[in-house]
XYZ file of C-alpha atoms in Angstrom:
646
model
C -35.020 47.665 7.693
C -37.751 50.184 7.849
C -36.643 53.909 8.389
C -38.919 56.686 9.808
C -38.610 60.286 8.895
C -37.283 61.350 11.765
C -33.965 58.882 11.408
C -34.481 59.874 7.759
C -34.327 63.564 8.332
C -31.657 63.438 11.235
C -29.521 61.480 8.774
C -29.733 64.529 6.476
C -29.223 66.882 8.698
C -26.127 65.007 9.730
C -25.285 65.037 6.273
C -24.789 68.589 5.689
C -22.652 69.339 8.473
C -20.057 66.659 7.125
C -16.792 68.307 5.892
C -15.923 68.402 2.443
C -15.616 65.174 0.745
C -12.076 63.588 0.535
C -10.935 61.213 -2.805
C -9.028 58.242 -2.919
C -5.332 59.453 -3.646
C -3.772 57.333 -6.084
C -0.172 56.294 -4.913
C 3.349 56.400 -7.386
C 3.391 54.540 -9.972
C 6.121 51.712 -9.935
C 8.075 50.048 -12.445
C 8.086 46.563 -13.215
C 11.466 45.816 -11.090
C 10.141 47.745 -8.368
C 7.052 45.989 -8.070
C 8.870 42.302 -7.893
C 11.349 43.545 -5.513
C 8.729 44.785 -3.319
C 6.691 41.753 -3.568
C 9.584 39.136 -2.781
C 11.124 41.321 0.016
C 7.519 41.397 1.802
C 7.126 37.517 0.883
C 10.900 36.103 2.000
C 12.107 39.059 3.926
C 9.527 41.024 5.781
C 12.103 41.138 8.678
C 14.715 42.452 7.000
C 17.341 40.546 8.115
C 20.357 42.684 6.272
C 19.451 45.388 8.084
C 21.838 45.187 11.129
C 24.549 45.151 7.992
C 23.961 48.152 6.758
C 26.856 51.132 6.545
C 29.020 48.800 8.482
C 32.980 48.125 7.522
C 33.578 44.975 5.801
C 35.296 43.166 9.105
C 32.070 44.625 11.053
C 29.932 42.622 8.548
C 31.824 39.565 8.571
C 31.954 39.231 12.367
C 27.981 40.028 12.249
C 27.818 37.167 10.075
C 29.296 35.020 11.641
C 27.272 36.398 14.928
C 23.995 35.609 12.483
C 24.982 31.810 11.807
C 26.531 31.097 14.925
C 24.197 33.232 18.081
C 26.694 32.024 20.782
C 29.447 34.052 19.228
C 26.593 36.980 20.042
C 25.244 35.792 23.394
C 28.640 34.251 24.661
C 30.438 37.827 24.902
C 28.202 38.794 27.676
C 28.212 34.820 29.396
C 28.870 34.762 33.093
C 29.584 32.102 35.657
C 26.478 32.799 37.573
C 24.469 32.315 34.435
C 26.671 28.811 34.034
C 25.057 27.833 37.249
C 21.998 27.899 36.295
C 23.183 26.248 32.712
C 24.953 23.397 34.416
C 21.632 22.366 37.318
C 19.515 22.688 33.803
C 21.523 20.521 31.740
C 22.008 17.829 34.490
C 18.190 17.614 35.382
C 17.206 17.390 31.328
C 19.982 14.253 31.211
C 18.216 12.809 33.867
C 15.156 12.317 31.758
C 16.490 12.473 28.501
C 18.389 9.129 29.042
C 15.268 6.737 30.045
C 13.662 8.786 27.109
C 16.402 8.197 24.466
C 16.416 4.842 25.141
C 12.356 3.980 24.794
C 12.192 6.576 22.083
C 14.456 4.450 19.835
C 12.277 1.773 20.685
C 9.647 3.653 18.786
C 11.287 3.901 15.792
C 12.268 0.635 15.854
C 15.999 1.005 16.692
C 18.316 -0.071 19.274
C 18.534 1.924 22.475
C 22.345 3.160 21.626
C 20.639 5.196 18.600
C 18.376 7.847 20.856
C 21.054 8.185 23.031
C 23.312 8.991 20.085
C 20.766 11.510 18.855
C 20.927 13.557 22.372
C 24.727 13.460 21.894
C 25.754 15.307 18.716
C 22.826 17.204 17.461
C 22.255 18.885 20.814
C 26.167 20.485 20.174
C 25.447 21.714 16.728
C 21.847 23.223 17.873
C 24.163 25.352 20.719
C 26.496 26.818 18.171
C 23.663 27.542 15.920
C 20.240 27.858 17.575
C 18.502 30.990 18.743
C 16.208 29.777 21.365
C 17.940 29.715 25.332
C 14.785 27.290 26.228
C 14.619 24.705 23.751
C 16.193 20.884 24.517
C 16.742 18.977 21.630
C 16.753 15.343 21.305
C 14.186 12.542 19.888
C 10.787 12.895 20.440
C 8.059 10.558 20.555
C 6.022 11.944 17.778
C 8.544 11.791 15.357
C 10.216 9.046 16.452
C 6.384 7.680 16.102
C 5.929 8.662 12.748
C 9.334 7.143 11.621
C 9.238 4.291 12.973
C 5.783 3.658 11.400
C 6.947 5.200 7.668
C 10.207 3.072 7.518
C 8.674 0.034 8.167
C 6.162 0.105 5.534
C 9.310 0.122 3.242
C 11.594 -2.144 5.407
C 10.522 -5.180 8.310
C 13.459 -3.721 10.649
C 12.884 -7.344 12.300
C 13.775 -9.115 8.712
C 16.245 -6.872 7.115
C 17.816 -4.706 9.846
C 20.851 -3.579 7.898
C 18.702 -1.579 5.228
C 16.121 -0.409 8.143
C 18.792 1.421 9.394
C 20.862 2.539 6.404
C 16.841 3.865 5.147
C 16.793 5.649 8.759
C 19.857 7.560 8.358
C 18.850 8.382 4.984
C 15.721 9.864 5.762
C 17.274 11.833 8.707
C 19.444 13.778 5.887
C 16.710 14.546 3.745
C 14.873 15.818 6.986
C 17.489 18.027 7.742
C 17.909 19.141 4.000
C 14.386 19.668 3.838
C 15.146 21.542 7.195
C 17.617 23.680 6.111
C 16.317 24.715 2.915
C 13.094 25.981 4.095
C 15.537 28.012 6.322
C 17.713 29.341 3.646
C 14.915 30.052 1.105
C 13.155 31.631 3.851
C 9.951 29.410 3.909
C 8.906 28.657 6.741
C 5.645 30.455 6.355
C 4.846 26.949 4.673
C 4.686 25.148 8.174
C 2.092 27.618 9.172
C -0.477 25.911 6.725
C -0.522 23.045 9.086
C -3.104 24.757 11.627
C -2.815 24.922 15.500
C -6.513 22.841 15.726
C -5.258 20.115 13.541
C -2.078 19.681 15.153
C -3.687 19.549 18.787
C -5.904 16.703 17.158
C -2.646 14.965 15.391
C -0.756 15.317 18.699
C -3.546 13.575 20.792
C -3.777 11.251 18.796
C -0.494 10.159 18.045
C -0.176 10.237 22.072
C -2.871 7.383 22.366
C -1.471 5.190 19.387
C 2.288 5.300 21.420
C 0.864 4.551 24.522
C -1.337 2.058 23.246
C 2.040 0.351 21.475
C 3.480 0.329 25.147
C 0.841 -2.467 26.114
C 3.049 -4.651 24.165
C 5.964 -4.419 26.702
C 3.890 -3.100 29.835
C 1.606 -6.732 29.497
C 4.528 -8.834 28.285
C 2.722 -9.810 25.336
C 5.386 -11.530 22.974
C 3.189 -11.432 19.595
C 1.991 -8.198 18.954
C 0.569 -6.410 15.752
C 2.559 -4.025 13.742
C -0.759 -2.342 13.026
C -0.830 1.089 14.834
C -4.748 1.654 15.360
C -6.412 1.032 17.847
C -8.777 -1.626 16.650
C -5.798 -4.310 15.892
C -4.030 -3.380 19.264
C -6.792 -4.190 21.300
C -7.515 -6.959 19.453
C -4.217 -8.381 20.015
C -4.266 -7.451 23.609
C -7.191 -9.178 24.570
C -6.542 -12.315 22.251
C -3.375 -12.952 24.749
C -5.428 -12.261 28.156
C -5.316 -16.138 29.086
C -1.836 -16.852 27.639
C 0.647 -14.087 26.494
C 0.357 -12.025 29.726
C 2.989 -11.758 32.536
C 2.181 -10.919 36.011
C 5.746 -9.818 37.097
C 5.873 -7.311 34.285
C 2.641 -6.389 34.566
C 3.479 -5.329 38.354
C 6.624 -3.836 37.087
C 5.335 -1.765 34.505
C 2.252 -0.654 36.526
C 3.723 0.489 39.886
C 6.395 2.188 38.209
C 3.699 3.954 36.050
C 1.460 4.656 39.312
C 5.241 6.120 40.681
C 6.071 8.031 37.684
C 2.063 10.110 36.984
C 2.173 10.742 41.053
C 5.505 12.319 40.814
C 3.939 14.339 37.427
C 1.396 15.226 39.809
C 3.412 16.790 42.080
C 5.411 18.375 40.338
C 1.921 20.162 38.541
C 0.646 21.144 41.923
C 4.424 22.288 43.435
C 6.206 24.081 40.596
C 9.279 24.757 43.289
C 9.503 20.806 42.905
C 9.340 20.099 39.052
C 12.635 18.381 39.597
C 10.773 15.436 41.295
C 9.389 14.830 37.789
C 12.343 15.110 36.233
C 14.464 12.600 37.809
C 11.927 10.479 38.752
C 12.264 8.184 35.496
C 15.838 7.952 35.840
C 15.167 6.861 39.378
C 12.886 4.516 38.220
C 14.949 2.511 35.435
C 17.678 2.544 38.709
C 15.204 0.934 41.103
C 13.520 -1.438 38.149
C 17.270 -2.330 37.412
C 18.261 -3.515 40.690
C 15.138 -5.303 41.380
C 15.608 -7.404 38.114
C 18.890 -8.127 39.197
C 18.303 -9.102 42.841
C 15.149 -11.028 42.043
C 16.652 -12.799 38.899
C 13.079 -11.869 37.179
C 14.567 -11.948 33.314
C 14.450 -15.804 34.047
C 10.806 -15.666 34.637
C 9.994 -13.631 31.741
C 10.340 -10.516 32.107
C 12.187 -8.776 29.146
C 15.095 -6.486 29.761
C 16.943 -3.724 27.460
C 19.780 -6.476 27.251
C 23.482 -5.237 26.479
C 23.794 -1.139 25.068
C 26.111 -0.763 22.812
C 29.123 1.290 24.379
C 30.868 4.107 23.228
C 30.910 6.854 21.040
C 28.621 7.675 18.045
C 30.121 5.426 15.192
C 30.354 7.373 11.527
C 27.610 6.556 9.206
C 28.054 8.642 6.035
C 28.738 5.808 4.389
C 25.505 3.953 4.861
C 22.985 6.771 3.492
C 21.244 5.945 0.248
C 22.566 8.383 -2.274
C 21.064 6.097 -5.071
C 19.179 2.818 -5.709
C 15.430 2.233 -4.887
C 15.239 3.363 -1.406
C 16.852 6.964 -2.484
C 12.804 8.656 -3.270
C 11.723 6.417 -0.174
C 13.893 8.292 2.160
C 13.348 11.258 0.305
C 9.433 11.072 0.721
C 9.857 9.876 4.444
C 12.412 12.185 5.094
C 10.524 15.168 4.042
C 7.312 14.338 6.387
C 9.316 13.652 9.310
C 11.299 16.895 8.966
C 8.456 19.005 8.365
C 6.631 17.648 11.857
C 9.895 18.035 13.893
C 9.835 21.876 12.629
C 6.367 21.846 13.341
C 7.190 21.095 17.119
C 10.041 22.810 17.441
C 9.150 26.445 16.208
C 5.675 26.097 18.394
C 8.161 25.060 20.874
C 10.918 27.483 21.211
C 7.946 30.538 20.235
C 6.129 29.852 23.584
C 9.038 29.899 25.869
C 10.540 32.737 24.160
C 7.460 34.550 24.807
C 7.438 33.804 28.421
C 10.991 35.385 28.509
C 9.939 38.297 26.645
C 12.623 37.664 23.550
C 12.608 37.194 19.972
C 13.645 33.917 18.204
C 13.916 33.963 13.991
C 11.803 31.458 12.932
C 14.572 30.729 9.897
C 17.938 30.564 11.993
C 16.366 27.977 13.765
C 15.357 26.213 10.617
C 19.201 26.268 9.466
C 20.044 25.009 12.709
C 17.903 22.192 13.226
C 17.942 20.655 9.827
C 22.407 21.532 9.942
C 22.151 19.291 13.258
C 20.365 16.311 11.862
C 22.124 16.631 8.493
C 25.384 16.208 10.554
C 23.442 13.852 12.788
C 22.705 11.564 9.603
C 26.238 10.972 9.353
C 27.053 10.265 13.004
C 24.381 7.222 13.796
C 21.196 9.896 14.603
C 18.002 9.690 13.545
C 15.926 12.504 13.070
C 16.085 15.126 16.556
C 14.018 18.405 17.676
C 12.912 20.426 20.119
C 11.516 17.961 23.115
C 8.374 19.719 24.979
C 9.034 17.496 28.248
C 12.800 18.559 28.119
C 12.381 21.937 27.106
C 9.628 22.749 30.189
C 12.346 21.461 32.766
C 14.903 23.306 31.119
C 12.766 25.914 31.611
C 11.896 25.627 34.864
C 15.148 24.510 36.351
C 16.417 27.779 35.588
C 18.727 27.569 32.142
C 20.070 31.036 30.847
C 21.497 29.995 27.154
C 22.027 27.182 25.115
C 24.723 25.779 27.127
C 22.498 23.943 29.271
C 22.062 21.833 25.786
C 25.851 21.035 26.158
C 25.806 20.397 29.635
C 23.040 17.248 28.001
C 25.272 16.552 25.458
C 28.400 15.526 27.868
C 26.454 13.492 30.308
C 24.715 11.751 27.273
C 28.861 10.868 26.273
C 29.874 10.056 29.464
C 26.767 7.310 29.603
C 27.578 6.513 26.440
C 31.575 5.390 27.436
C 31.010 4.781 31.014
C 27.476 3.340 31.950
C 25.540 1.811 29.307
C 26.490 -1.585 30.962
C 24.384 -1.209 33.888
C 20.959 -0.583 31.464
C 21.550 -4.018 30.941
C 18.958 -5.380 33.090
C 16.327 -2.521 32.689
C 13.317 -4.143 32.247
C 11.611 -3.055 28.946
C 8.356 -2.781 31.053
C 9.980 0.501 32.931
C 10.732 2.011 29.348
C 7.191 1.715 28.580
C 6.356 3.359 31.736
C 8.369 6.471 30.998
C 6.487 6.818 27.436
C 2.959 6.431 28.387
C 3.758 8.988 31.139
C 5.739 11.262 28.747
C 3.097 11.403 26.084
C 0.298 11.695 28.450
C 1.031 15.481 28.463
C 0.310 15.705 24.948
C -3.680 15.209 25.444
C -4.518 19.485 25.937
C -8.495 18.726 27.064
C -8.016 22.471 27.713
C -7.231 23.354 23.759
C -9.786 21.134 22.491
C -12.671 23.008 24.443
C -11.398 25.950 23.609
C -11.148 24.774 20.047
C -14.988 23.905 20.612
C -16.096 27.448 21.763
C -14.027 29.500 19.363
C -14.284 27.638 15.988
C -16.478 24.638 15.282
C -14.600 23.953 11.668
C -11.950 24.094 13.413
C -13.067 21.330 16.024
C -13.518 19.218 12.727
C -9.613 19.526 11.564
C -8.611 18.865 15.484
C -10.805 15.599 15.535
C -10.602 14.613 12.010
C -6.227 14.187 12.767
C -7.122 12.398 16.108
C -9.620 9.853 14.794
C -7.596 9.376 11.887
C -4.393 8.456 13.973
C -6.099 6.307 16.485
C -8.312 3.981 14.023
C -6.336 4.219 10.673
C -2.641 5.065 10.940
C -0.472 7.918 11.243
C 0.024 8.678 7.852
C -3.800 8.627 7.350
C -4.046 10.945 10.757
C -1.080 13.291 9.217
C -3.202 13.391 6.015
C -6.664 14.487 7.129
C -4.708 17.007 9.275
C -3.214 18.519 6.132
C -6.582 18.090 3.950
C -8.624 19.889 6.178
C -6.345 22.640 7.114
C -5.955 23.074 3.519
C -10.060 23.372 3.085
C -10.342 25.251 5.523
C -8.139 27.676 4.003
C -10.260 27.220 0.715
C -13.143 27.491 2.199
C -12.648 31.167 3.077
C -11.104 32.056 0.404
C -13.474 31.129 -2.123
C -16.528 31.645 0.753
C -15.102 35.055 1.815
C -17.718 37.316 4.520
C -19.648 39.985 2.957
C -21.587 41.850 5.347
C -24.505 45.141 5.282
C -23.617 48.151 6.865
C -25.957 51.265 8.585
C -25.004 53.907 9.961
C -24.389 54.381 13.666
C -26.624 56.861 15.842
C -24.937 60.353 16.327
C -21.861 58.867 14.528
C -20.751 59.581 10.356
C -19.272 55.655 11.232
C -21.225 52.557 9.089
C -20.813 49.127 10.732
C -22.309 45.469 10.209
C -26.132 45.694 11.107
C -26.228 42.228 12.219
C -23.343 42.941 14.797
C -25.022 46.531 15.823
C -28.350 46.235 15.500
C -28.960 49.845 16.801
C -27.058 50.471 12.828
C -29.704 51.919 10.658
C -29.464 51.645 6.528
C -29.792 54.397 4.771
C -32.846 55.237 2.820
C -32.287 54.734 -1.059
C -28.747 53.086 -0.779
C -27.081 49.889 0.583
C -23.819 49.145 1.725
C -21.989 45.986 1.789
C -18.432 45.462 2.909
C -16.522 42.383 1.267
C -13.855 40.734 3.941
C -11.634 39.140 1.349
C -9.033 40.442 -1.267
C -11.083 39.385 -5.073
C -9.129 37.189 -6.664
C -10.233 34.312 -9.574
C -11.416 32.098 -6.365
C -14.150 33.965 -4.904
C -14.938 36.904 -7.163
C -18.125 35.187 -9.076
C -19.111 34.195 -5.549
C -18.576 38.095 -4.258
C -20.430 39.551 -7.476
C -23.662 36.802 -6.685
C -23.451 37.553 -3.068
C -23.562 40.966 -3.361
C -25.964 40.901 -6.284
C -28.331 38.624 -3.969
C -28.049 41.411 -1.029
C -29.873 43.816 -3.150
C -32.606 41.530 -4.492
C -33.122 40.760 -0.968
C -33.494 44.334 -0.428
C -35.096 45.134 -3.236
C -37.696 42.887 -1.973
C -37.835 44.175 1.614
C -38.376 47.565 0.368
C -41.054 46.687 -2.270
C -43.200 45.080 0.014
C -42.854 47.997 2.488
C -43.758 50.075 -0.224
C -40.208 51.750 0.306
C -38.566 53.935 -2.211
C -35.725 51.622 -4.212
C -32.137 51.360 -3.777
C -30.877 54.016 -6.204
C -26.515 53.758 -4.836
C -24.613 50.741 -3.825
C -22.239 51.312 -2.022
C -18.920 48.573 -2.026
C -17.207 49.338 0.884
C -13.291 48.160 0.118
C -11.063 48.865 2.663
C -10.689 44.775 3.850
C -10.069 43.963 0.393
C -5.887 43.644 0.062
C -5.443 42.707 -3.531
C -7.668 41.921 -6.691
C -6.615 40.514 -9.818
C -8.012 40.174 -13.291
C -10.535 38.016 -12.711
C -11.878 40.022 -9.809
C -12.127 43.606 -11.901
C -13.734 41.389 -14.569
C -16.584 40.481 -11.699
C -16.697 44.282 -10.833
C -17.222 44.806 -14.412
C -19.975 42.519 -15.047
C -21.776 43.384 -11.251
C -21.679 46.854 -13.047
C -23.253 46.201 -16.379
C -26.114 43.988 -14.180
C -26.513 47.507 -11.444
C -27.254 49.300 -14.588
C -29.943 47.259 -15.928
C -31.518 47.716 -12.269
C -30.800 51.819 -12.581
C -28.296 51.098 -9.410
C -25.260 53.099 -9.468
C -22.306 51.624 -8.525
C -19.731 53.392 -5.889
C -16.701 52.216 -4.255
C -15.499 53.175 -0.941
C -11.745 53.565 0.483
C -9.776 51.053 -2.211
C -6.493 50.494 -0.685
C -3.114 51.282 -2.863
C -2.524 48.146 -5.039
C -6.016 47.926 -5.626
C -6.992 51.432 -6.697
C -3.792 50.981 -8.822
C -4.907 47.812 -11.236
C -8.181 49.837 -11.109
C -7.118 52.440 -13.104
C -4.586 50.129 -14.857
C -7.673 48.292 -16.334
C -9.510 51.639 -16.654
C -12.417 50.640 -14.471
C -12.257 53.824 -13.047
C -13.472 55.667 -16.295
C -15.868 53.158 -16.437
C -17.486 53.931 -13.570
C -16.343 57.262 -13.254
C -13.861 58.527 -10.901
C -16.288 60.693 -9.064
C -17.067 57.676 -7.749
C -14.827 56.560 -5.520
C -14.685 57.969 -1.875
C -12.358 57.888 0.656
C -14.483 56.924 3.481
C -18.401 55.308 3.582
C -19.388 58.434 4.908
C -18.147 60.320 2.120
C -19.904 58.623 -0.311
C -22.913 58.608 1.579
C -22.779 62.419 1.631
C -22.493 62.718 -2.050
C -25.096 59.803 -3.093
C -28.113 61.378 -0.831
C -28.238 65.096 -2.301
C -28.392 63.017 -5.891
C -31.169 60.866 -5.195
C -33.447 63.803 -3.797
C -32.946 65.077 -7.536
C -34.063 61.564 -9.061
């Protein structure tokens, strides 16, 4: 950029009535042991989480930590009967559609119905006691119950060898809620985060079309039907049965209780004062769909119906996890995958209602409480449970105050369980299929994916690369390219890290990005560049060429505009959070090649741990300590008097 000598002259002007220059203060040195503790406590513990134990008596600490593992025994000193009112209206409307749920949900991963009703029973209980979110409703979930289902029977045909389908299914639910827990314990749930927001809106979508396309199965009355989940095979199958494998009485089942169910959905989207229509209206469905079975004696003209539901209490099923044999790393693997997407949901979950209420939930707690309640579920007849979206907005919105709303679920789920199962006997499947196409529907955001469009386009790739590779591949595939490009992106910038030229703003000693302010000018004899990235092994050839290539292009500018040369450059540092060996080993070498070009090198505002391995490798006597400035404007001050000397 070409400067005139008025800018030129204004700039020195400017200059001299800077204050005196400031240097980079280097901070206390620390000893090894100081250094680690610092490093894991702001890794594992950046919350602090012994804090509230500090200078208490011994029985004080044991009560808080018993308060720390158990909230209620926190929250439940201050409960009141008004806010069990709004508990107990909560907890009946979220058993109204957690039932119809449980039961197609199980479906899904290829169980009997009594399973997902068992999983709404006991793991709900042991996520009151333990959990820290007053919003959340736990239960099965489609897109686990998805993945599951799809993962087991790749090991096991539940339909040839249901025995060891569901011993493998109770297996996997304990290492899901091992996996669970010890991510809690050990503090690790930063490791969920790598699994971006873009990528799981596309994994979500998708996942919601391969489920509802799986309901065609039941909503037709199709009785051969691919195990395949994409969407090639399922339409294939679908319209290979048009003139023989259809049945109009389901068909008129299915689809008028559909129509029934996404009007009420409607309604309850336009009305929030009546979100309760959506919330009992599949209950109300399976009731009406029931009794017009019955009356009309359609099971005889082949319509399929749930059949008998096994009654009573969750049986004990310790017994029937693999602790050895073949199918012990099987579990493992599935067990692991499953657990890590049911976190997934549930921490995105219980963090956006908490925010609505303005409170805090620890992101760990509920780690230790989730995978506790499907460890203990493994060993009562459940299959892997979390926080339910669906459930957890008509918690919400029908006004529950704590946890308890959870229990409130948990004893109607019992009494269904002893008392009414019977009457689901003539449910026709069709209705359950109804209930899951309309349940998943809401996970399709249009809204995040255009938003995902305008505000990152790599990110559009993740979100579409995890939808497309649900709906034609598989799940596993989908899950996969979700992970794989979240992980490149995260390569991606941090070997690719910004650099960026600054000038100086008019009337201001402040230096910003010329492309962002073009009204920035550079300054005569010396260029700036900022690097946006700590310099680590990764990126730091890539920094030292980038920058390198900066000044040839300037160099070039300059020569043509017969422009005096760049005599400073100036590496502003205050982005960069950490370097390591092989970054001050780039510095090093972009030195030795700024000499050969008579450039001097400066650096600007180094934060602590970097200005501390500078001097550690003695860098700093290599380029001299005079050389590094607090601020841009510092340096600036100090290079221009030296190059009117050159």
């Amino acid at each position: 950029m070409e400067i005139n000598n008025n800018e030129s002259s204004s700039f020195h002007r400017h200059s001299e009535s800077l204050p005196c220059v400031h240097k980079v203060g280097l901070p206390p040195k620390q000893n090894l042991f100081q250094e680690i503790t610092a490093a894991v406590k702001e890794t594992l513990f950046a919350d602090d989480p012994l804090r509230q134990f500090k200078d208490q008596t011994r029985s004080r600490k044991f009560v808080l930590g018993i308060q720390t593992l158990f909230p209620i025994f926190e929250w439940g000193r201050d409960y009141s009967f008004s806010k069990f009112k709004g508990d107990l209206v909560a907890g009946l409307t979220i058993a109204s559609l957690c039932i119809p749920q449980d039961i197609g949900y199980s479906q899904l991963a290829n169980l009997k119905p009594q399973y997902g009703l068992y999983s709404s029973f006991v793991p709900p209980l042991i996520y009151a006691f333990m959990g820290s979110s007053r919003d959340i409703a736990i239960g099965p979930v489609a897109v686990v119950s998805l993945v599951l289902g799809s993962l087991l029977q790749n090991e096991i045909d539940p339909s040839k060898d249901p025995v060891n389908y569901l011993h493998l299914t109770f297996t996997a639910t304990f290492f899901a809620g091992i996996t669970q827990v010890t991510l809690g314990f050990f503090r690790l749930g930063f490791l969920i985060d790598f699994l971006s927001h873009a990528a799981i809106v596309g994994f979500m979508a998708g996942a919601a079309i391969t489920i509802a396309l799986q309901q065609l199965k039941e909503l037709l009355g199709i009785a051969h039907f691919t195990r395949k989940t994409d969407i090639v095979s399922v339409m294939r199958s679908v319209w290979t049965t048009v003139d023989h494998g259809w049945n109009w009485q389901t068909i008129v089942i299915g689809v008028s209780f559909l129509v029934l169910l996404l009007l009420a959905k409607q309604i309850a989207k336009k009305k929030k004062k009546l979100f309760w229509v959506a919330a009992i209206a599949p209950l109300v469905s399976v009731i009406l769909s029931t009794l017009i079975v019955y009356v009309t004696h359609a099971n005889k003209h082949g319509v399929k119906i749930v059949n008998e539901i096994k009654r009573g209490v969750n049986p004990p099923s310790v017994n029937e996890i693999f602790f050895s044999g073949e199918y012990l790393g099987k579990g493992f693997r599935i067990g692991v995958v499953a657990g890590m997407i049911a976190l997934t949901e549930a921490i995105a979950i219980g963090r956006t209602f908490a925010a609505m209420k303005d409170y805090q939930i620890d992101g760990n707690k509920e780690m230790v409480a989730l995978g506790t309640m499907n460890v203990v579920g493994s060993m009562t007849s459940c299959y892997v449970a979390t926080g339910s979206f669906s459930r957890s907005a008509v918690n919400f919105m029908a006004g529950c105050n704590t946890a308890v709303s959870n229990i409130v679920m948990s004893l109607v789920v019992l009494l269904t369980l002893e008392l009414i199962t019977p009457l689901f006997k003539y449910t026709p499947k069709a209705i359950i299929s109804s209930i899951i196409i309309s349940a998943v529907i809401g996970l399709i955001d249009i809204e995040a994916v255009i938003l995902i469009w305008k505000v990152d386009k790599f990110d559009f790739v993740a979100c579409m690369g995890a939808f497309f590779g649900v709906v034609f591949k598989s799940v596993e595939i989908g899950l996969l390219i979700a992970v794989s490009i979240s992980f490149a992106k995260i390569l991606l910038q941090v070997t690719r890290p910004r650099t960026a030229i600054l000038g100086k703003l008019p009337r201001t000693t402040v230096y910003r990005n010329i492309q962002q302010y073009p009204e920035a000018s550079k300054v005569p004899g010396i260029l700036i560049v900022r690097v946006d990235s700590a310099i680590y092994f990764s990126n730091s050839n890539y920094i030292k060429e980038r920058i390198l290539r900066w000044l040839t292009d300037e160099e070039e500018h300059l020569e043509e505009n017969n422009l005096p040369r760049i005599q400073f450059l100036i590496v502003e540092m205050s982005p960069v959070t950490d370097i390591d060996t092989s970054g001050i080993h780039a510095l090093k070498e972009l030195h030795s090649s700024l000499q050969k070009r008579n450039v001097e090198l400066v650096l600007a505002n180094p934060g602590p741990v970097v200005v501390n391995k500078l001097h550690a490798s003695s860098f700093t006597e290599l380029i001299g300590e005079d050389n590094i400035f607090l601020t841009v404007a510092d340096a600036v001050h100090t290079c221009a008097p030296k190059m009117e000397e050159v």
